[in-house]
CSV table of C-alpha atoms in Angstrom, one decimal:
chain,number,residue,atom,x,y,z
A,1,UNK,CA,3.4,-28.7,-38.0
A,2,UNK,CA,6.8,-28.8,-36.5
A,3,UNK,CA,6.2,-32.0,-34.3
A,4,UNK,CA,9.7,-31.3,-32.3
A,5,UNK,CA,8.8,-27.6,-31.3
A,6,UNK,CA,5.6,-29.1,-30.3
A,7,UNK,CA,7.0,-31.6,-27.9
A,8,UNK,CA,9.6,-28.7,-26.5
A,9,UNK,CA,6.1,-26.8,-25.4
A,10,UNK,CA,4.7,-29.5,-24.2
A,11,UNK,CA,7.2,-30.6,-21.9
A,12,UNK,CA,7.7,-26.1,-21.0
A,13,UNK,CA,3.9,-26.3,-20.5
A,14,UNK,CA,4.3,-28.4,-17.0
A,15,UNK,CA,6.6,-25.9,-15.4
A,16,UNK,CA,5.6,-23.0,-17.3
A,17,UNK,CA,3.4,-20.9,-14.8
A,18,UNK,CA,6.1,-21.2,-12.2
A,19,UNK,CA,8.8,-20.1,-14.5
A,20,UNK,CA,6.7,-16.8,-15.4
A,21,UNK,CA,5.1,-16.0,-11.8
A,22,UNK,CA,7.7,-12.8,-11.6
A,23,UNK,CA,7.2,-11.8,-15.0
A,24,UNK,CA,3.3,-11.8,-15.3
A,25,UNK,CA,3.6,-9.7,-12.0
A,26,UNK,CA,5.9,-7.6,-13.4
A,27,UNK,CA,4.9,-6.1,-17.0
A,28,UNK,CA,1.2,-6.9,-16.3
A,29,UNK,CA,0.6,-2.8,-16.0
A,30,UNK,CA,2.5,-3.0,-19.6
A,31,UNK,CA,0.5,-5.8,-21.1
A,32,UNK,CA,-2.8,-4.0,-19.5
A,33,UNK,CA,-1.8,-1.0,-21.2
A,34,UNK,CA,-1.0,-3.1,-25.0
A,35,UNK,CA,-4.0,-5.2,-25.1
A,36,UNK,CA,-6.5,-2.5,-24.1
A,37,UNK,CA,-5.9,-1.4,-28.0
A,38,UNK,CA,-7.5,-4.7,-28.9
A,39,UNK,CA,-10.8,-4.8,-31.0
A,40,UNK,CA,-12.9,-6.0,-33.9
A,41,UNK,CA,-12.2,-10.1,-34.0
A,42,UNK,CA,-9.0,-11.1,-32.8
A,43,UNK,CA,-6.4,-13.6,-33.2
A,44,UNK,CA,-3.9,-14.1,-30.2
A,45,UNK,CA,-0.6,-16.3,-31.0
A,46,UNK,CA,0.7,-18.5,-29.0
A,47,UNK,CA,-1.7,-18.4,-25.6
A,48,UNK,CA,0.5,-20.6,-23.4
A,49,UNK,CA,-1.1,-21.2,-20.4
A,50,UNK,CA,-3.4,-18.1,-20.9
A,51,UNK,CA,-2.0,-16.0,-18.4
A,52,UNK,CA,-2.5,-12.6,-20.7
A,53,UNK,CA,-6.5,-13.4,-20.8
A,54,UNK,CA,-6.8,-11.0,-17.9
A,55,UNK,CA,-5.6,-8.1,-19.7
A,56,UNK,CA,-8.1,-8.4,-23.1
A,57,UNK,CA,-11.2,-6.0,-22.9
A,58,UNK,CA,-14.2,-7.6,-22.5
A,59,UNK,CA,-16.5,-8.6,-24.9
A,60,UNK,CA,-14.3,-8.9,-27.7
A,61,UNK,CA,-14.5,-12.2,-30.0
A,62,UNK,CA,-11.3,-14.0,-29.9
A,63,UNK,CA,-9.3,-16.8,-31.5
A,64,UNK,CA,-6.0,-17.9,-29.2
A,65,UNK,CA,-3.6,-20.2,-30.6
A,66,UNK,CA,-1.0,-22.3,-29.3
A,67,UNK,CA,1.0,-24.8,-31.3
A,68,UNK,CA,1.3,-27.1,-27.6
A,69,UNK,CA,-1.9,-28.6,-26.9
A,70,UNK,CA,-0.4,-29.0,-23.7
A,71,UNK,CA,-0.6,-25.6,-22.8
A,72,UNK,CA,-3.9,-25.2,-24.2
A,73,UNK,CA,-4.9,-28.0,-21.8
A,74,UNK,CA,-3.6,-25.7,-19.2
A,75,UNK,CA,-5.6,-22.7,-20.7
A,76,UNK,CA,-8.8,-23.7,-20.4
A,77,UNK,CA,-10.1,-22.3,-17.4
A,78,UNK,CA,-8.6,-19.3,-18.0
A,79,UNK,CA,-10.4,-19.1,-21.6
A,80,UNK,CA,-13.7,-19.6,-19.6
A,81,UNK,CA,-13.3,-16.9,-17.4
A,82,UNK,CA,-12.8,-14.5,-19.7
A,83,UNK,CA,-16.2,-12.0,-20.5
A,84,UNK,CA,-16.8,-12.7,-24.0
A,85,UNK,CA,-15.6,-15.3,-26.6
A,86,UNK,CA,-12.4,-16.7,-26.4
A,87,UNK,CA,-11.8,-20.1,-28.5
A,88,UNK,CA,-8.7,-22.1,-28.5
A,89,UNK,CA,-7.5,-23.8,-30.6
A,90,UNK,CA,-3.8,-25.7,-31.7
A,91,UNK,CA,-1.7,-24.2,-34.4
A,92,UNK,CA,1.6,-23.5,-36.2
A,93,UNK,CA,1.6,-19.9,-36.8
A,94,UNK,CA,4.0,-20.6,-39.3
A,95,UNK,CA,0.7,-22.5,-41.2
A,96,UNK,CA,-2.3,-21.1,-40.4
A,97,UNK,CA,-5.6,-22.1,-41.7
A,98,UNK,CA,-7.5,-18.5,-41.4
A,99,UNK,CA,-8.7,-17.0,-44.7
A,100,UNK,CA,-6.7,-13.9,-45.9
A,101,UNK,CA,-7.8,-10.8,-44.3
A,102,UNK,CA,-9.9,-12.4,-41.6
A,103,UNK,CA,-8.7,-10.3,-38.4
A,104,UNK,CA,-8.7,-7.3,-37.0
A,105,UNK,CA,-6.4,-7.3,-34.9
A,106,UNK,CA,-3.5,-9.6,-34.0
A,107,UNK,CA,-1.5,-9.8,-30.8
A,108,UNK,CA,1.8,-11.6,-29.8
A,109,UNK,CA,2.6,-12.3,-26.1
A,110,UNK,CA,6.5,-13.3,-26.2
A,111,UNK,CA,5.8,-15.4,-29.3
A,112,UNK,CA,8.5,-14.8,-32.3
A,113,UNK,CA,10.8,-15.8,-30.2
A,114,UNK,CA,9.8,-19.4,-30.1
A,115,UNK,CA,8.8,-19.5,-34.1
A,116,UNK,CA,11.4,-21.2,-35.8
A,117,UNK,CA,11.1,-18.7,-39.0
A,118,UNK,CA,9.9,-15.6,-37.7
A,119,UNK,CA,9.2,-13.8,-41.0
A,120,UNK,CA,7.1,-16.6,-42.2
A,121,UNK,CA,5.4,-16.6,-39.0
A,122,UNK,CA,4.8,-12.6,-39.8
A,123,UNK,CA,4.1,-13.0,-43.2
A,124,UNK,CA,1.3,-15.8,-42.3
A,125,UNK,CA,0.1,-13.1,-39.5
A,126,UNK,CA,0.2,-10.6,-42.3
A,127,UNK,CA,-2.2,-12.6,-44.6
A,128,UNK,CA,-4.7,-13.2,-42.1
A,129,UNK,CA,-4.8,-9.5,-41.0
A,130,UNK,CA,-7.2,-7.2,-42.5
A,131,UNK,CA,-6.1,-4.0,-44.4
A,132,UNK,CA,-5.3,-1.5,-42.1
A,133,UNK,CA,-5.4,-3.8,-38.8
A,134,UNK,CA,-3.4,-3.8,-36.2
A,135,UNK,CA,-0.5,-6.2,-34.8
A,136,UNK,CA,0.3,-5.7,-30.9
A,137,UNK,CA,3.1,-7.5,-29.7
A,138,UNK,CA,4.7,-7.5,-26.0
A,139,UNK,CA,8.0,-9.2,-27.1
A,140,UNK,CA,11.9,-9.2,-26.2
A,141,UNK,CA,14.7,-9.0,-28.5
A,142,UNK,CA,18.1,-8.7,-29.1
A,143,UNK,CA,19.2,-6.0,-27.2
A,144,UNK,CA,21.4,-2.9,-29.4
A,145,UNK,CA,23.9,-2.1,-26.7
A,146,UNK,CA,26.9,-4.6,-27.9
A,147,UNK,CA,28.2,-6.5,-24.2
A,148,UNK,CA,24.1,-6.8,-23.7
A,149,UNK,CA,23.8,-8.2,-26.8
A,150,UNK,CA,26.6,-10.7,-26.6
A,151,UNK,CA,25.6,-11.6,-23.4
A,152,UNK,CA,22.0,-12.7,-25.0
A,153,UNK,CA,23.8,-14.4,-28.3
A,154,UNK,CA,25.3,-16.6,-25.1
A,155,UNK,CA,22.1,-17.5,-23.3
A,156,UNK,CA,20.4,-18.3,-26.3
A,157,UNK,CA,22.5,-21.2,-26.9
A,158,UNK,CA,21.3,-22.9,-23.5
A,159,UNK,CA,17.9,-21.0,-23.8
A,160,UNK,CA,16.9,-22.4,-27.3
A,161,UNK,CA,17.0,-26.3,-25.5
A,162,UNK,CA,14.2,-26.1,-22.9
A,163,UNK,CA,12.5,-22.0,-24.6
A,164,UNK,CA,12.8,-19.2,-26.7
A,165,UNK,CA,15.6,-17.6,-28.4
A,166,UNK,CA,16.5,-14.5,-26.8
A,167,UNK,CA,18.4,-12.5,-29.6
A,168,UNK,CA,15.3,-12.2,-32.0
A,169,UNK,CA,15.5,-9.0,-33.9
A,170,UNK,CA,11.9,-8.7,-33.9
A,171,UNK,CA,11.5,-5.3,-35.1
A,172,UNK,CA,12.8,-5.5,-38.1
A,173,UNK,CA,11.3,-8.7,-38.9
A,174,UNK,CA,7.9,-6.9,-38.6
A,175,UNK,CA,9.3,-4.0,-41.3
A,176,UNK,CA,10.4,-6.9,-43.4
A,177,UNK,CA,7.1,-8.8,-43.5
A,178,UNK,CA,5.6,-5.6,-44.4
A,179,UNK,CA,3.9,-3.8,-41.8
A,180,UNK,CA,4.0,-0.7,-40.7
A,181,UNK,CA,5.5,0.6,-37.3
A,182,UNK,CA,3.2,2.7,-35.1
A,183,UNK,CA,5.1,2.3,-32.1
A,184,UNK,CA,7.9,1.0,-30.3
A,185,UNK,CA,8.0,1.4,-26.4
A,186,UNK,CA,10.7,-0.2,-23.9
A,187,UNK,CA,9.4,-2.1,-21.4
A,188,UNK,CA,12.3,-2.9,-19.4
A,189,UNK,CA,15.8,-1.9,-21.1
A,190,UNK,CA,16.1,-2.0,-24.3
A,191,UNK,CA,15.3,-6.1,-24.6
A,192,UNK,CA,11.4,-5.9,-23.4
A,193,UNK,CA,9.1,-3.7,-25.8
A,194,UNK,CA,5.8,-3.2,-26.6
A,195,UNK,CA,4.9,-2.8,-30.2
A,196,UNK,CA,2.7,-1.5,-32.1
A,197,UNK,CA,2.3,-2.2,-36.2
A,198,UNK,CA,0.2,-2.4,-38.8
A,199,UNK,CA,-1.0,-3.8,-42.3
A,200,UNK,CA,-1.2,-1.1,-44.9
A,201,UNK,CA,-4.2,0.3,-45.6
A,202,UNK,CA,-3.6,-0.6,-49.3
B,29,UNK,CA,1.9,2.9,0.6
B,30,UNK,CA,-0.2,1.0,-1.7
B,31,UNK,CA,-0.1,-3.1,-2.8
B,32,UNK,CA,1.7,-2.3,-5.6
B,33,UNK,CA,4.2,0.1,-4.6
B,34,UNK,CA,4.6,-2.7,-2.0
B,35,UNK,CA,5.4,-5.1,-4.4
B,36,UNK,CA,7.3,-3.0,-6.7
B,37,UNK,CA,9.5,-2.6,-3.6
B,38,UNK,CA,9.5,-6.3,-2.9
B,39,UNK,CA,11.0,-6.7,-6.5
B,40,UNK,CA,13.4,-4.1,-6.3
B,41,UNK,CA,14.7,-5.4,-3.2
B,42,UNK,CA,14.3,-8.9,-4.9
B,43,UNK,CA,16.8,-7.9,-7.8
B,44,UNK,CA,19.1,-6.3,-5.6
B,45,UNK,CA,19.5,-9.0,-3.6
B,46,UNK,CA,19.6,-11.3,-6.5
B,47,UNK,CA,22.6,-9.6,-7.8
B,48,UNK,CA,24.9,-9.4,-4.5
B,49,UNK,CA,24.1,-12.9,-4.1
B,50,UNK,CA,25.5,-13.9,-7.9
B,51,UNK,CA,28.7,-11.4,-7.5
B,52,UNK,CA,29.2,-12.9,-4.0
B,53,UNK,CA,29.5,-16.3,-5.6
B,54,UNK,CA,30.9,-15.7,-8.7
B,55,UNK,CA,33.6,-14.2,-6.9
B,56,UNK,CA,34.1,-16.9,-3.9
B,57,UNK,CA,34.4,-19.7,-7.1
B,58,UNK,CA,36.8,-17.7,-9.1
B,59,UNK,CA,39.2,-16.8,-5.7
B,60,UNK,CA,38.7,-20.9,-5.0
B,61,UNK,CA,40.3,-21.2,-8.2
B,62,UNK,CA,42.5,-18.6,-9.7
B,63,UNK,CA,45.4,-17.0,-7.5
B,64,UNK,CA,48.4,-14.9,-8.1
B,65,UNK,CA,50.6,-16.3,-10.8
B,66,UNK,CA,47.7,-18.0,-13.0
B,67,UNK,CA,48.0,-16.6,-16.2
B,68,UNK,CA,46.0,-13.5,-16.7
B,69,UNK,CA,44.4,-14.7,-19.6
B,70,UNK,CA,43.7,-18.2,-18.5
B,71,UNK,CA,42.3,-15.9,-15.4
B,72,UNK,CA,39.8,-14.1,-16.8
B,73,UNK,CA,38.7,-16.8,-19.3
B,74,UNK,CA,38.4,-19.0,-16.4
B,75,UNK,CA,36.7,-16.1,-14.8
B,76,UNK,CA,33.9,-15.7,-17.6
B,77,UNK,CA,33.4,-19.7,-17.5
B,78,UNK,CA,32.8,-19.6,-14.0
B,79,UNK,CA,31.0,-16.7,-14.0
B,80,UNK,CA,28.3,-17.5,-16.7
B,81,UNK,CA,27.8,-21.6,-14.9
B,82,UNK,CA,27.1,-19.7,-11.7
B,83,UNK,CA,24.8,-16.8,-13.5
B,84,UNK,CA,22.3,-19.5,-15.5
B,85,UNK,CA,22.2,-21.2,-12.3
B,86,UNK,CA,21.3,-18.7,-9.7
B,87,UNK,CA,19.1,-17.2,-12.6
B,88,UNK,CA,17.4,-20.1,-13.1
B,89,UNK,CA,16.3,-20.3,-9.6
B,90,UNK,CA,15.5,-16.8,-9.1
B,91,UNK,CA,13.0,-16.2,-13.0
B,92,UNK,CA,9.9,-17.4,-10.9
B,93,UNK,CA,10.3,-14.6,-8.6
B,94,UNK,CA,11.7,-12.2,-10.1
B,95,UNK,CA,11.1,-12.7,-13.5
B,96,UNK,CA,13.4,-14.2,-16.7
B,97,UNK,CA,14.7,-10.8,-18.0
B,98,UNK,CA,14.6,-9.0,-14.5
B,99,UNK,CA,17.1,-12.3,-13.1
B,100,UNK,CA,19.2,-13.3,-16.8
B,101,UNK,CA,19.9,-9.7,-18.4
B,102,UNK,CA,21.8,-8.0,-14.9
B,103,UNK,CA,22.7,-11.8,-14.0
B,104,UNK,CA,24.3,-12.3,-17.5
B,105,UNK,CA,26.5,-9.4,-17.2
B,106,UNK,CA,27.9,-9.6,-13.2
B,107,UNK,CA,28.5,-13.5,-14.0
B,108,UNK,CA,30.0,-13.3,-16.9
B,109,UNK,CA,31.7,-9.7,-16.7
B,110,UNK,CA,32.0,-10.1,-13.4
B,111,UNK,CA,33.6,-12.9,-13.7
B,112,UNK,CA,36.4,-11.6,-15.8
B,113,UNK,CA,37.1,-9.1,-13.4
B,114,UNK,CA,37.9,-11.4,-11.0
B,115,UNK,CA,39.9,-13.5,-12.1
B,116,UNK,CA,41.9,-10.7,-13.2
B,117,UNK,CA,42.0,-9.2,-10.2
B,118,UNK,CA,43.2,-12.6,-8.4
B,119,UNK,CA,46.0,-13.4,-11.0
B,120,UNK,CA,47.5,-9.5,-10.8
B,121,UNK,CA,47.5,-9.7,-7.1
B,122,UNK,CA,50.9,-10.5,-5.2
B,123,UNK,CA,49.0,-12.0,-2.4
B,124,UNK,CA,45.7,-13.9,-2.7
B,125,UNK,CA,43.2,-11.2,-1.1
B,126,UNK,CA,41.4,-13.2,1.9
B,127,UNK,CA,38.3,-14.8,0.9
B,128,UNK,CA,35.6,-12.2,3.1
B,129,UNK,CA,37.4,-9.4,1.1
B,130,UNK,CA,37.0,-11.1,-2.1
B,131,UNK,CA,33.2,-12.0,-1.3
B,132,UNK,CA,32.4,-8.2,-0.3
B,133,UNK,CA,33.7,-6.7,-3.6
B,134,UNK,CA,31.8,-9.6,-5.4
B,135,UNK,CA,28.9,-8.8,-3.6
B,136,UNK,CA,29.3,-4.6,-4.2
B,137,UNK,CA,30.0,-5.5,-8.0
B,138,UNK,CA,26.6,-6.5,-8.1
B,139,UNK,CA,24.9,-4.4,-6.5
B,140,UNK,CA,26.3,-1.9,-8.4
B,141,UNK,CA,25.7,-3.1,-11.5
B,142,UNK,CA,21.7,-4.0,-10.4
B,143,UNK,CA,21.5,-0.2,-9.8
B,144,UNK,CA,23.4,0.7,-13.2
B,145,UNK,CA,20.4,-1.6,-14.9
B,146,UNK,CA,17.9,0.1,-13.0
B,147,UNK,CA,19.2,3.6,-14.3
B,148,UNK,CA,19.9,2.3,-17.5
B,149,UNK,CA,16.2,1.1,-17.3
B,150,UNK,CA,15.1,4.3,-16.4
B,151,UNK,CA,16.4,6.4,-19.3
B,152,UNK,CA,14.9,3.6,-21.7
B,153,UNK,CA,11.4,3.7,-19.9
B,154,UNK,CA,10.0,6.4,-21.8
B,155,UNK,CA,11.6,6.4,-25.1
B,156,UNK,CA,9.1,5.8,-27.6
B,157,UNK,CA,9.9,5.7,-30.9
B,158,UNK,CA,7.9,6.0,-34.5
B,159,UNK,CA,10.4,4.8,-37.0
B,160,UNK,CA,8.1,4.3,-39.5
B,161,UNK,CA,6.7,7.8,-41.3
């Protein structure tokens, strides 16, 4: 486990709430709209302070991951209020201990952003997805209009210290890792999207 | 008018007044700084300096209530930009423009470019694509 990236989420997890107030106001309608898709067992990455519990359908039987145990701390009560069963537990998504082809669906909440190699991170999520299951991700990335772009390649130098990268080109990280693209919906410009993928049937 | 128009309204106002505020100041700090006869270039890199200190700042402060993408992506490009543009404008000039003039076209720039995002935004909303076949 990458002990450093730990420690940057832990110290994220104390502020982290406040920081994304606006934000979980803001694309909840979007996130509603992604994680209604969910079903079968689940695996969520990187649960932070478990904010996007709300949005899950009930009933579902869930596994949510986070690689800071302080946000999992801070998840907790969240996890319990949720109508059906939601464990949590501390993991590198870059070395998970799932067997192949153990979910059926995976979902991402602003997470390849903060994995250090996002294509092994895929690849792992890959692995553990059944044939044919589906990967939902609410993520940003680097944006494809050029002074937008730039800007982001900027901000992700001071970003990067205290959170995520901010030019991640997502999308076709998921293509390289193998899956395939359902669907890609902005969310807010071209930097916030919803997408939708999944593992080849065979 | 319902809660969440209400506070889709609150947020929209939010950003708007999120960007005036970062144009305002960007372009007080670069007029503080950069007047007629400073080298254009020196200008408008100071400009961009300036302008992108002042953006992660005010950004900073405003991501709990507005959101990180909704306060860094239209904050990015008035500071930085912005920024430019300004200094430009103050080392072309033959007379340094007085301070409340300097402010107000700071403070237009970014509502301007707010409402460019917004339209920009717009367009994107529902593109959907499939790229896969």
């Amino acid at each position: 486990m990458d002990l450093s990236l730990q420690a940057k989420w832990n110290r994220t997890s104390r502020t982290y709430g406040l920081m994304t107030w606006g934000e979980e106001h803001r694309f909840a309608s979007a996130k509603h709209e992604l994680f209604a898709k969910m079903k079968g067992r689940c695996l969520m990455v990187a649960a932070g302070t478990g904010a996007d519990f709300r949005f899950f359908p009930p009933d579902l039987v869930i596994t949510a991951l986070d690689i800071s145990p302080g946000m999992i701390e801070r998840a907790r009560g969240r996890a319990a209020d949720y109508r059906g069963a939601l464990a949590l537990q501390v993991m590198d998504v870059q070395e998970l201990t799932f067997p192949d082809a153990f979910f059926d669906t995976v979902v991402t909440s602003c997470t390849l952003c903060s994995v250090p190699d996002p294509l092994r991170g895929l690849r792992e999520l890959y692995r553990c997805l059944k044939p044919g299951g589906q990967l939902l991700m609410f993520e940003h990335v680097r944006s494809r209009v050029g002074p937008i772009a730039v800007l982001q390649d900027l901000m992700t130098l001071v970003s990067r210290r205290i959170g995520p990268d901010m030019n991640r080109d997502t999308v076709s990280n998921v293509l390289r890792a193998g899956f395939e693209l359902d669907r890609e919906t902005n969310v807010y410009v071209d930097v916030v999207k919803a997408i939708q993928a999944r593992r080849p049937a065979s | 008018m319902n809660g969440k128009m209400i506070e889709e309204a609150l947020f929209a106002a939010g950003d708007y007044f999120g960007g005036a505020l970062l144009g305002g100041i960007t372009a007080a700090v670069v007029r503080g700084l950069v007047g007629p006869g400073t080298d254009m270039v020196v200008a408008m890199l100071y400009g961009m300096g300036i302008g992108m200190v002042v953006h992660l700042a005010i950004g900073l402060a405003l991501t709990p209530l507005l959101g990180m993408f909704h306060a860094m992506i239209p904050g990015s490009l008035i500071g930085m930009y912005g920024g430019m543009f300004f200094g430009m404008r103050d080392s072309m000039q033959t007379h340094a423009s007085s301070l409340h003039h300097a402010i107000g076209v700071g403070v237009a720039f970014g509502i301007v470019t707010i409402a460019s995002i917004k339209l920009y935004d717009c367009a994107l909303r529902s593109t959907t694509t499939k790229p896969t076949p």
